[in-house]
Short mmCIF file of C-alpha atoms in Angstrom, two decimals:
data_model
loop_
_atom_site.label_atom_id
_atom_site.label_comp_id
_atom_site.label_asym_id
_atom_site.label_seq_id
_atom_site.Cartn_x
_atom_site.Cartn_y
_atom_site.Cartn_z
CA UNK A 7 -46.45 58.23 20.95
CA UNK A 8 -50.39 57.62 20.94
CA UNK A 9 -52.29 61.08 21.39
CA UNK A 10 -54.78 60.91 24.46
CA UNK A 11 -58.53 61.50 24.11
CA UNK A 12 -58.50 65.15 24.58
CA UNK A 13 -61.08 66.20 26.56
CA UNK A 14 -63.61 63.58 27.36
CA UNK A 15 -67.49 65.24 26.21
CA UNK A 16 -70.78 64.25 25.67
CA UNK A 17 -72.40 63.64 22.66
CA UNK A 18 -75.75 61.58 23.31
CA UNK A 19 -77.89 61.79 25.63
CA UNK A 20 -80.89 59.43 25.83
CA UNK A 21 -84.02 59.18 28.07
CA UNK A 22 -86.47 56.79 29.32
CA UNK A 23 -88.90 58.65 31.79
CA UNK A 24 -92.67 59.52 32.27
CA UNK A 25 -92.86 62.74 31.13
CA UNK A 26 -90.09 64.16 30.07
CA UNK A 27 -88.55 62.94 26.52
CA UNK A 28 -85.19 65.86 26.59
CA UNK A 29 -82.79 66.90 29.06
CA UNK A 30 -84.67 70.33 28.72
CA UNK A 31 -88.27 69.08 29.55
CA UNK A 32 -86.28 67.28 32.57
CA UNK A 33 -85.18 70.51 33.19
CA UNK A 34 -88.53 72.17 32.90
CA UNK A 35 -89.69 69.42 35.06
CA UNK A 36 -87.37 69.68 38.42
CA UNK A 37 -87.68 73.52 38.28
CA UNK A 38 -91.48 73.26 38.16
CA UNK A 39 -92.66 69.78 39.28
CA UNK A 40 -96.02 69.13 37.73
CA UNK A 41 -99.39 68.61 39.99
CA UNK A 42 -102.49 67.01 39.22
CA UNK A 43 -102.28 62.97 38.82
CA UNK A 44 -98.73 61.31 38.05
CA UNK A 45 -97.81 60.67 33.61
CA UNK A 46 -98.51 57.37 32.85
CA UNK A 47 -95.73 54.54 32.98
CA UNK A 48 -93.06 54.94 30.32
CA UNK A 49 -94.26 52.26 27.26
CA UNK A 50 -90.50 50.77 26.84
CA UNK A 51 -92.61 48.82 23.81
CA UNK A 52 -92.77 51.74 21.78
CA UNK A 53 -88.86 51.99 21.53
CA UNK A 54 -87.62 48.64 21.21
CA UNK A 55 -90.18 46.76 20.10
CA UNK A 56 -92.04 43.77 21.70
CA UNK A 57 -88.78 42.08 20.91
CA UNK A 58 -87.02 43.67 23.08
CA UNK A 59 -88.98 42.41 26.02
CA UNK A 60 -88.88 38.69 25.81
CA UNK A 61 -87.46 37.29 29.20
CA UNK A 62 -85.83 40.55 30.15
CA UNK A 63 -87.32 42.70 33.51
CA UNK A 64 -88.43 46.22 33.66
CA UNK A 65 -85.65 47.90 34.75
CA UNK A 66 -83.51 46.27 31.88
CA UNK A 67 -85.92 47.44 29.04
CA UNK A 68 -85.83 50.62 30.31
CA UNK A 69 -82.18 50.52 29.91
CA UNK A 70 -82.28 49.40 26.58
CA UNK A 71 -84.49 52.38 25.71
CA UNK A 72 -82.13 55.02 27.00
CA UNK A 73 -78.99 53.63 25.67
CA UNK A 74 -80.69 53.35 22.31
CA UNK A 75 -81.88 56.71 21.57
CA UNK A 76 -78.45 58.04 23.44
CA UNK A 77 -76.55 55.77 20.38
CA UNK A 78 -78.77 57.54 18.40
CA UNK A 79 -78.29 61.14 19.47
CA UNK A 80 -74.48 60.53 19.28
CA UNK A 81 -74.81 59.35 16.18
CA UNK A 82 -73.48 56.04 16.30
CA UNK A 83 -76.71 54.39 15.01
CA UNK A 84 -79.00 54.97 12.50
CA UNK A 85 -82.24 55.67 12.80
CA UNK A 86 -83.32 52.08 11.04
CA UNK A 87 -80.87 50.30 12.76
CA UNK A 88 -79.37 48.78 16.40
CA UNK A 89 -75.72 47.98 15.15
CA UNK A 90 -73.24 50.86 16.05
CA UNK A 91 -71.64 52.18 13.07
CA UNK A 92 -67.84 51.97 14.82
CA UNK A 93 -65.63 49.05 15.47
CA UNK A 94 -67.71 47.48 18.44
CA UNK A 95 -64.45 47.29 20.80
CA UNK A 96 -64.39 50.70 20.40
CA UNK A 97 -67.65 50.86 22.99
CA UNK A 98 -67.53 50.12 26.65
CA UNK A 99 -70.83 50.25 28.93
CA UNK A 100 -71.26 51.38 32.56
CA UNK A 101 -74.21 50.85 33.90
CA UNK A 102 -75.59 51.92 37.93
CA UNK A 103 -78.65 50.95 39.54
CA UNK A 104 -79.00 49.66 42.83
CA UNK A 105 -82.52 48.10 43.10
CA UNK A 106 -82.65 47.27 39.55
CA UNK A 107 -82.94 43.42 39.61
CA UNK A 108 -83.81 43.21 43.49
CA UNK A 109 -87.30 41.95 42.68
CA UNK A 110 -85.81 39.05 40.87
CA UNK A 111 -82.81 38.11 42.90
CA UNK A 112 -85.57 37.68 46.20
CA UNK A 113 -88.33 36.21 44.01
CA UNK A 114 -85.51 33.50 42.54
CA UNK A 115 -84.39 33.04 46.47
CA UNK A 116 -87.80 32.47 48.01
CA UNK A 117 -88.47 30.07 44.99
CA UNK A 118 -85.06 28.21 46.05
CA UNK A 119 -85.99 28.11 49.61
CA UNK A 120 -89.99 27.38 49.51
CA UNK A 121 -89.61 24.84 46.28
CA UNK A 122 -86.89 24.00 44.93
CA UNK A 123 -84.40 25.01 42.01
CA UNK A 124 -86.30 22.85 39.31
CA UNK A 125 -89.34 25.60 39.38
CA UNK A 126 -87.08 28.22 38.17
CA UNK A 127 -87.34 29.12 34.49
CA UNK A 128 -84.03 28.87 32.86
CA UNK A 129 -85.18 31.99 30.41
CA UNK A 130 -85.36 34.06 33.83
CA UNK A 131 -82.67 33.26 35.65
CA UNK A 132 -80.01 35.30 34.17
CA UNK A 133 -82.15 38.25 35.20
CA UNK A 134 -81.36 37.43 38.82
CA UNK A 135 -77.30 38.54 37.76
CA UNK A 136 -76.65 42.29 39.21
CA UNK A 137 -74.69 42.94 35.57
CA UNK A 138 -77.53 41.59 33.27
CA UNK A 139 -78.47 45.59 32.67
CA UNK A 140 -75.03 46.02 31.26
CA UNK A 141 -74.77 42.97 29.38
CA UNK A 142 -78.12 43.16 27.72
CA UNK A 143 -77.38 46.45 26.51
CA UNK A 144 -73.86 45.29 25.01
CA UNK A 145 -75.33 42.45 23.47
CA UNK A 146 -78.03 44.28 21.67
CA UNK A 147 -75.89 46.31 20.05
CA UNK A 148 -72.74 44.73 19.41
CA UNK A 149 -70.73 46.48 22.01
CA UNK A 150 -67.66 44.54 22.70
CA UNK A 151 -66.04 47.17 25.25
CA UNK A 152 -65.32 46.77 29.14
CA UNK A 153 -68.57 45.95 30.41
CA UNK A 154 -69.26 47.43 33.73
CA UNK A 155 -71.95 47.41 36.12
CA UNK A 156 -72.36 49.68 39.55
CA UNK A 157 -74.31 49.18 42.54
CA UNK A 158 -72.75 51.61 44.75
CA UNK A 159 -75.31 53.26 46.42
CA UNK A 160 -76.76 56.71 46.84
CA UNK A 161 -73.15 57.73 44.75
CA UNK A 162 -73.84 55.35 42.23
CA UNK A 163 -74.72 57.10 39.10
CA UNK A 164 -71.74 59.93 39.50
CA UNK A 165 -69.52 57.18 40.00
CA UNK A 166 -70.48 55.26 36.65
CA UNK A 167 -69.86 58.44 34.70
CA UNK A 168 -66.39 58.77 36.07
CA UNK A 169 -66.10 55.03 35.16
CA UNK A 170 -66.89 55.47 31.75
CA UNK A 171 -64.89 58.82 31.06
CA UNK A 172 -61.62 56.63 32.70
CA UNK A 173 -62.05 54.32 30.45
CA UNK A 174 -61.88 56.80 27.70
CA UNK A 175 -58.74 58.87 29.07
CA UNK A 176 -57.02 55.57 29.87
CA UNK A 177 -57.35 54.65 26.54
CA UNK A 178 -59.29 51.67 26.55
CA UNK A 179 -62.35 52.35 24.46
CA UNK A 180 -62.84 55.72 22.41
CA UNK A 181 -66.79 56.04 23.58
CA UNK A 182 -68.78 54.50 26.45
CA UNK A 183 -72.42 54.32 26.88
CA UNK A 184 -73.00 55.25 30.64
CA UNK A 185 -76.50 54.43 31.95
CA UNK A 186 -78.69 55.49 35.38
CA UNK A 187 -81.93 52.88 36.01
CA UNK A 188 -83.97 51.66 38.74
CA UNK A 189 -87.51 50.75 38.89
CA UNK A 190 -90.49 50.24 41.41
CA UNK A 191 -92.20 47.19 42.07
CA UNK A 192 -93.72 45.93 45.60
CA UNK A 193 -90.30 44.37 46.30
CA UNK A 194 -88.59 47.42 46.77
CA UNK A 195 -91.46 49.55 47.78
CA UNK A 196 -90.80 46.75 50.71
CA UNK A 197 -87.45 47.32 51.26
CA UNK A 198 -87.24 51.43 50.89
CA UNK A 199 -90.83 51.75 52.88
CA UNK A 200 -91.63 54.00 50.20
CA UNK A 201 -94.96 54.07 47.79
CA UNK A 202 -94.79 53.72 44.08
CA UNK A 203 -95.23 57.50 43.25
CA UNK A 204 -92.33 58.33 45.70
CA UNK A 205 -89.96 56.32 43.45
CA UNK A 206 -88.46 56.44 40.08
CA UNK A 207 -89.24 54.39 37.15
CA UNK A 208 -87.11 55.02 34.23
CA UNK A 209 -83.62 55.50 32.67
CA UNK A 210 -81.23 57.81 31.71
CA UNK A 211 -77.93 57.09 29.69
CA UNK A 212 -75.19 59.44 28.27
CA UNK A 213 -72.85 58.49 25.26
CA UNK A 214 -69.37 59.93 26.67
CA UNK A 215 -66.21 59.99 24.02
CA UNK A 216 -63.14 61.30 23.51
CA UNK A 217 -62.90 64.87 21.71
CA UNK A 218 -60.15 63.52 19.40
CA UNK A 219 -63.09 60.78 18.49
CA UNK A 220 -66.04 62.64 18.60
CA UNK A 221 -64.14 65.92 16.03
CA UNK A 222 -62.73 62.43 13.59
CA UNK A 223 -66.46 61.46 13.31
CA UNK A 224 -67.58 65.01 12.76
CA UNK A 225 -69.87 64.92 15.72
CA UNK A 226 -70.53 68.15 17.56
CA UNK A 227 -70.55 67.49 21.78
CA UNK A 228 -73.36 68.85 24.13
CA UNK A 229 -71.06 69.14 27.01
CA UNK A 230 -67.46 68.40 28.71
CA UNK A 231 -66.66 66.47 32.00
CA UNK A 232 -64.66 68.04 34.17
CA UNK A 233 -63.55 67.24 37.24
CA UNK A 234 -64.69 64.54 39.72
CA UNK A 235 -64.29 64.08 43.25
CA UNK A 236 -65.42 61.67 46.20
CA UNK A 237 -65.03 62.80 49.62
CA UNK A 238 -66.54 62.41 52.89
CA UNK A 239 -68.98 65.06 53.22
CA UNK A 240 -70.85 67.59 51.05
CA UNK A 241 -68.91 70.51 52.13
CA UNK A 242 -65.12 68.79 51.35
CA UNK A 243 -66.38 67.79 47.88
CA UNK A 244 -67.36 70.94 46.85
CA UNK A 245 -64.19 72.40 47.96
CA UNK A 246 -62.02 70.00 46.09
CA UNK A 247 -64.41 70.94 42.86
CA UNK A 248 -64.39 74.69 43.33
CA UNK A 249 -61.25 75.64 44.99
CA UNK A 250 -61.60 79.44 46.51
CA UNK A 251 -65.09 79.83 47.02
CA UNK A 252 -66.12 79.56 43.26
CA UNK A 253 -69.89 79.70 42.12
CA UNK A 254 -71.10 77.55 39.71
CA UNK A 255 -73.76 78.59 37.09
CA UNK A 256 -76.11 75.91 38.75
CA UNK A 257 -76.08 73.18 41.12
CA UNK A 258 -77.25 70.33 40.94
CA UNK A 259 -78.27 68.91 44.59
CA UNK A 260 -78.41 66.07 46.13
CA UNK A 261 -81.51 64.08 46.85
CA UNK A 262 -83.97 65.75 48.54
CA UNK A 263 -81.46 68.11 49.74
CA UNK A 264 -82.21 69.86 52.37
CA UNK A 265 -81.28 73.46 52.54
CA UNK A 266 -78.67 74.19 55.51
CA UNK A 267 -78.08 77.83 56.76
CA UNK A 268 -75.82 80.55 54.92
CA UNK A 269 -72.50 79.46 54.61
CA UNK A 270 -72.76 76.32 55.69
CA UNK A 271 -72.46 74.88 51.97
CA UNK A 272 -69.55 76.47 49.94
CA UNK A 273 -72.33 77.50 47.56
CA UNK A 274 -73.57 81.27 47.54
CA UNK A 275 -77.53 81.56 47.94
CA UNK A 276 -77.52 83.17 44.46
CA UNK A 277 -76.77 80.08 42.57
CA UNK A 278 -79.76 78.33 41.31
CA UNK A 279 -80.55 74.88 42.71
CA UNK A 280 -82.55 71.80 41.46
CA UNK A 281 -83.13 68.18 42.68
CA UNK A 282 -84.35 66.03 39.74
CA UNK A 283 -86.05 63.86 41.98
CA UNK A 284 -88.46 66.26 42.68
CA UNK A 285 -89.40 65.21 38.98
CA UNK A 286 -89.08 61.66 38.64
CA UNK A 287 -89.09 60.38 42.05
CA UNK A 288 -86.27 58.66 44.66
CA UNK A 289 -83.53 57.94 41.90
CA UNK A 290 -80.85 55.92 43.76
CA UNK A 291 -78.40 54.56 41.29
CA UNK A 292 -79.78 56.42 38.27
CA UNK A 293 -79.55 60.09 39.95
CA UNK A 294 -76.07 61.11 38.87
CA UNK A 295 -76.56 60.24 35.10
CA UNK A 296 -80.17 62.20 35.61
CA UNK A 297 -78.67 64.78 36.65
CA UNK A 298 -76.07 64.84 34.27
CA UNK A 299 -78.77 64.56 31.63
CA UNK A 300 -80.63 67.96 33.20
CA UNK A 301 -77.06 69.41 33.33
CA UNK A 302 -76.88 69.77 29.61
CA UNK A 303 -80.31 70.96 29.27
CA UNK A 304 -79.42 73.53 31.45
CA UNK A 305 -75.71 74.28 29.38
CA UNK A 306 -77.34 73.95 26.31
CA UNK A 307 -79.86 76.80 27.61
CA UNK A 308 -77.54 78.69 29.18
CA UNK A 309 -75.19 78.76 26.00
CA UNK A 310 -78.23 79.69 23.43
CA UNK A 311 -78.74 82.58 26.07
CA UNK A 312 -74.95 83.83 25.60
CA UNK A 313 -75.13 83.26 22.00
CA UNK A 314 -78.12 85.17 21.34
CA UNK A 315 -77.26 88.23 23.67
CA UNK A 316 -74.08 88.44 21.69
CA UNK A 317 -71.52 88.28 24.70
CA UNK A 318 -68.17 88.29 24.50
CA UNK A 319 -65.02 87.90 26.54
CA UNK A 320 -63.83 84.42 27.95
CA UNK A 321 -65.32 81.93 26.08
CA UNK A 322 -67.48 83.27 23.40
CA UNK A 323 -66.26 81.22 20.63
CA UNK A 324 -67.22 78.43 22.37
CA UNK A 325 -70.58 79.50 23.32
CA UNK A 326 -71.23 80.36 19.54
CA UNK A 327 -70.54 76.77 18.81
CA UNK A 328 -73.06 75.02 21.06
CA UNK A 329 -75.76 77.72 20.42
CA UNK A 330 -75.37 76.36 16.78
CA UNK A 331 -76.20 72.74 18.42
CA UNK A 332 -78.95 73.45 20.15
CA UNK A 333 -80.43 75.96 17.10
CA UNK A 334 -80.35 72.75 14.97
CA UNK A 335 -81.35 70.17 17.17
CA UNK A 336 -84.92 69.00 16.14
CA UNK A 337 -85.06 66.67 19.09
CA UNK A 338 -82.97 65.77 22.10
CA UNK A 339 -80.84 69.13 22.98
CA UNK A 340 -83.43 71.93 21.74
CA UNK A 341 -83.57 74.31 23.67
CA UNK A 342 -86.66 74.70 26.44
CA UNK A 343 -88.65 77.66 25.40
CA UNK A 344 -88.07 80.38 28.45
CA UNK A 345 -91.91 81.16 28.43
CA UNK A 346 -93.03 77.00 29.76
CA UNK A 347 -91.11 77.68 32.87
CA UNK A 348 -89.57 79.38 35.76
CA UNK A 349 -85.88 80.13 34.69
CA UNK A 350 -83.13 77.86 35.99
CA UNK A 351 -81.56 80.82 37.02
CA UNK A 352 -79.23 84.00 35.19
CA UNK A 353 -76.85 83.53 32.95
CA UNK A 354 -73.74 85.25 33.84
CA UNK A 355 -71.68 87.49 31.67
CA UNK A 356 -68.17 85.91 30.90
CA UNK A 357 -65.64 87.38 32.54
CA UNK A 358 -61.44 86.57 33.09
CA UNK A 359 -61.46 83.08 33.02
CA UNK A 360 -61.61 81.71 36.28
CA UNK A 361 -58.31 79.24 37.56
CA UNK A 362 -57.94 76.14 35.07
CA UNK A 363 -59.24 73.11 36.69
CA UNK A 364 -57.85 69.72 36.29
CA UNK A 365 -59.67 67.29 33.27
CA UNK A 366 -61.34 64.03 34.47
CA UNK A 367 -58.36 62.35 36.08
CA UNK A 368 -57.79 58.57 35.27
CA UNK A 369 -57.79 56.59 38.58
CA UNK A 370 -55.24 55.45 40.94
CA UNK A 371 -56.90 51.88 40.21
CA UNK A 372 -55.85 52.01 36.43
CA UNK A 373 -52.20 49.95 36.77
CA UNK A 374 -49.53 52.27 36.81
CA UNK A 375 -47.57 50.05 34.11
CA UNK A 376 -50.18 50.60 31.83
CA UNK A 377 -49.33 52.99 29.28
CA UNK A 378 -52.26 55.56 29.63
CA UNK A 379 -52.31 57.96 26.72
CA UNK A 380 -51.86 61.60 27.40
CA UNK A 381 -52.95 64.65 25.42
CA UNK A 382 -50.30 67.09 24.07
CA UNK A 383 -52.63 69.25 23.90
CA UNK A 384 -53.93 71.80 26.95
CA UNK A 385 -57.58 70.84 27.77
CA UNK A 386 -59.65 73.50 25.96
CA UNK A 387 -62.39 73.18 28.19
CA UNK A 388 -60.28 73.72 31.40
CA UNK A 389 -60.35 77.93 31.12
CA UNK A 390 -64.32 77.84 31.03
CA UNK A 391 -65.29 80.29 33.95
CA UNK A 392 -66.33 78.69 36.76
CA UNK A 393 -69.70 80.83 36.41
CA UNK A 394 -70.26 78.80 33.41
CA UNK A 395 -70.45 75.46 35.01
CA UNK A 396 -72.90 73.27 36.23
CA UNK A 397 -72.02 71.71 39.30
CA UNK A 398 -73.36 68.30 40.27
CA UNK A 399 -73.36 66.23 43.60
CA UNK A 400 -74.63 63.28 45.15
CA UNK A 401 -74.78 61.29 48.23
CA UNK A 402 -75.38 60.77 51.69
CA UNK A 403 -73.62 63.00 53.88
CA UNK A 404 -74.51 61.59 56.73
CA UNK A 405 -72.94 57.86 55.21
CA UNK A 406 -69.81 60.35 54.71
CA UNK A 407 -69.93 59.37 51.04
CA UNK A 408 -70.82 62.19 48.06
CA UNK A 409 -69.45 62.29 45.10
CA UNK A 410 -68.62 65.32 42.30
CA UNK A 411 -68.79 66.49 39.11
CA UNK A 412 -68.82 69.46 36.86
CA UNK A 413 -70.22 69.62 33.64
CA UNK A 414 -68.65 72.56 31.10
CA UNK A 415 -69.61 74.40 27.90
CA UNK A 416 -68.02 72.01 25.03
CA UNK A 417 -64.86 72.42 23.64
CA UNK A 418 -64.70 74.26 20.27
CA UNK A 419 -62.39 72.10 18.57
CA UNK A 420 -65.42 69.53 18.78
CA UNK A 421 -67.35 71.88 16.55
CA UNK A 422 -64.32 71.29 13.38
CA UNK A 423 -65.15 69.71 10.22
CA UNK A 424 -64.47 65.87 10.46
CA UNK A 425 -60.92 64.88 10.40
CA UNK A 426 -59.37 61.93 8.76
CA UNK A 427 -60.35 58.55 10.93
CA UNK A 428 -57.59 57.91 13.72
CA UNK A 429 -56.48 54.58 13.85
CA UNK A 430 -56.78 52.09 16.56
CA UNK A 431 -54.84 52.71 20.24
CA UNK A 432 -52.66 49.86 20.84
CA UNK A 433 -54.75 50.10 24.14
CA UNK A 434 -57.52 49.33 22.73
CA UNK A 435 -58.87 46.36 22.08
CA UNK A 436 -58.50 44.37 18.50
CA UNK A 437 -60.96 43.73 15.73
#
């Protein structure tokens, strides 16, 4: 029998934003949005070269950006290199952005309608295809996964992580590069009625793997997914996530949430709240990976804190772990310095561990004849208190569609010395 995944974790994160270059200056960022005039445009040049740019649009570059320095961060490229240093199959992408390509799309329409299809370029035209963001990315780096692309609305972004950590318990990559994008341009300033410093331009993309893959390549993970949930309504979502009132370390709001009256939101008043697009600007399909992003700046802060005020109880072996990340991260997961900015908020004490909560669960789409791989092994992950957690949500409530997530302290088994290299799933796909 094929071991499952373990838990499915972190272990890049990349960014492509005005501003703010690590989860923790995101962080900094949406507790503390900065006045005075707006950062300038992020140069998508600098990362991938002029290269990069030929016949692709903006929010595609940007894409490209984040997903490289989240290879990167997970270690699966070098720093001289684009080529992943894993069997290709190995890597699926899921990519969400609703507006990405809009500009296109109409421009190519009008062209049709006013002219005719000879006018068209043939070098642009492919841009006009909602999954060119995924493909590009794929293509640039040899990624011969499941190649998905999401344009699901204001849900989009939570709903391409749970896409890419399914694929990973199911068994059909080991890794997936999951990326958030959109862009501004007068098209969609058009459509959303919105000005250009309302709205975000930039990327954010996540490298999520399997624990069992991740510990083989000696990789240490900046975080755990646990469970997801899409309901109709705010309130029934958080519900599902944190069954008997539970409160989370953090939470991660919705889009320009707006703050309802005590007790209205299963979230106590205590528990410190941030909307990233208070930072960056209107995210549609890019705010759940954003705010998965800010998550780990915040676990990664939160942990260091633990670490370094020597607690103990519940947990404290893992903590130790991920403080010894973010200690020797020179770039990406450092830790924010507590002096540049209001605190996200107190880090609680460990106690009991709260009620295990279910792992990512793989879909009711995946076919039920397929032979989805199952851990022996307890999720580690699963006894983190609940206190520990960030909790992250996004949607329209008043569409009657929000979607879940928590993010958890890593596993410690992540933190081993490298094992021996597993071989191949018969899920997964050949060389």
């Amino acid at each position: 029998m094929t071991h499952g995944p373990g838990d499915v974790v972190v272990t890049g994160v990349g960014l492509a934003l005005p501003g703010a270059a690590t989860p923790g200056a995101l962080l900094r960022r949406a507790a503390a949005p900065a006045a005075g005039p707006a950062p300038e445009p992020f140069d998508t040049a600098v990362r991938i070269g002029r290269r990069g740019h030929r016949y692709k649009d903006r929010a595609t570059r940007l894409a490209l950006c984040a997903a490289l320095d989240a290879l990167r961060d997970a270690a699966l490229i070098p720093a001289d290199g684009e080529e992943v240093t894993v069997p290709g199959d190995t890597v699926g992408v899921v990519a969400s952005s609703n507006l990405g390509n809009l500009d296109t799309a109409c421009l190519t329409a009008a062209a049709i309608a006013e002219r005719s299809a000879m006018d068209l370029s043939p070098m642009s035209l492919p841009n006009a295809s909602s999954n060119v963001i995924a493909s590009w990315v794929a293509i640039r780096h040899g990624l011969r996964g499941p190649n998905l692309m999401l344009c699901n609305g204001a849900t989009s972004g939570l709903d391409a992580v749970h896409w890419g950590a399914t694929l990973v318990a199911a068994g059909r990559v080991r890794r997936a590069v999951v990326i958030g994008v959109e862009t501004h341009n007068a098209v969609v300033e058009d459509l959303l009625g919105r000005p250009a410093d309302e709205l975000l331009d930039g990327a954010a993309a996540l490298v999520v793997e399997g624990a069992r893959w991740a510990e083989a390549r000696g990789v240490p993970a900046a975080a755990a997914l646990g469970p997801y949930e899409r309901r109709a309504g705010l309130t029934g979502c958080i519900e599902a996530l944190l069954p008997g009132g539970a409160a989370p370390g953090v939470w991660f709001t919705p889009e320009r949430y707006a703050e309802r009256p005590a007790g209205a939101v299963p979230v106590p008043e205590t528990v410190p709240r941030y909307d990233v697009t208070d930072a960056v600007g209107r995210s549609s399909g890019a705010l759940g990976v954003l705010q998965c992003a800010a998550a780990v700046g915040w676990l990664t802060r939160a942990e260091a804190g633990r670490r370094a005020g020597g607690g103990t109880g519940s947990g404290a072996g893992d903590g130790a772990a991920f403080g010894d990340r973010a200690a020797s991260d020179a770039g990406a997961r450092a830790a924010p310095d507590p002096a540049a900015a209001p605190d996200p908020g107190p880090v609680p004490d460990p106690g009991p561990a709260a009620e295990a909560l279910a792992s990512v669960p793989v879909s009711a789409e995946v076919s039920a004849s397929a032979s989805v791989p199952v851990s022996a092994e307890a999720s580690a992950s699963a006894s983190v208190p609940v206190s520990r957690q960030a909790l992250i949500t996004s949607g329209d409530d008043t569409a009657d569609a929000v979607a879940g997530l928590l993010l958890r302290p890593t596993p410690a088994r992540c933190h081993r010395p490298p094992a021996a290299r597993a071989p191949l799933s018969a899920m997964e796909c050949s060389r």
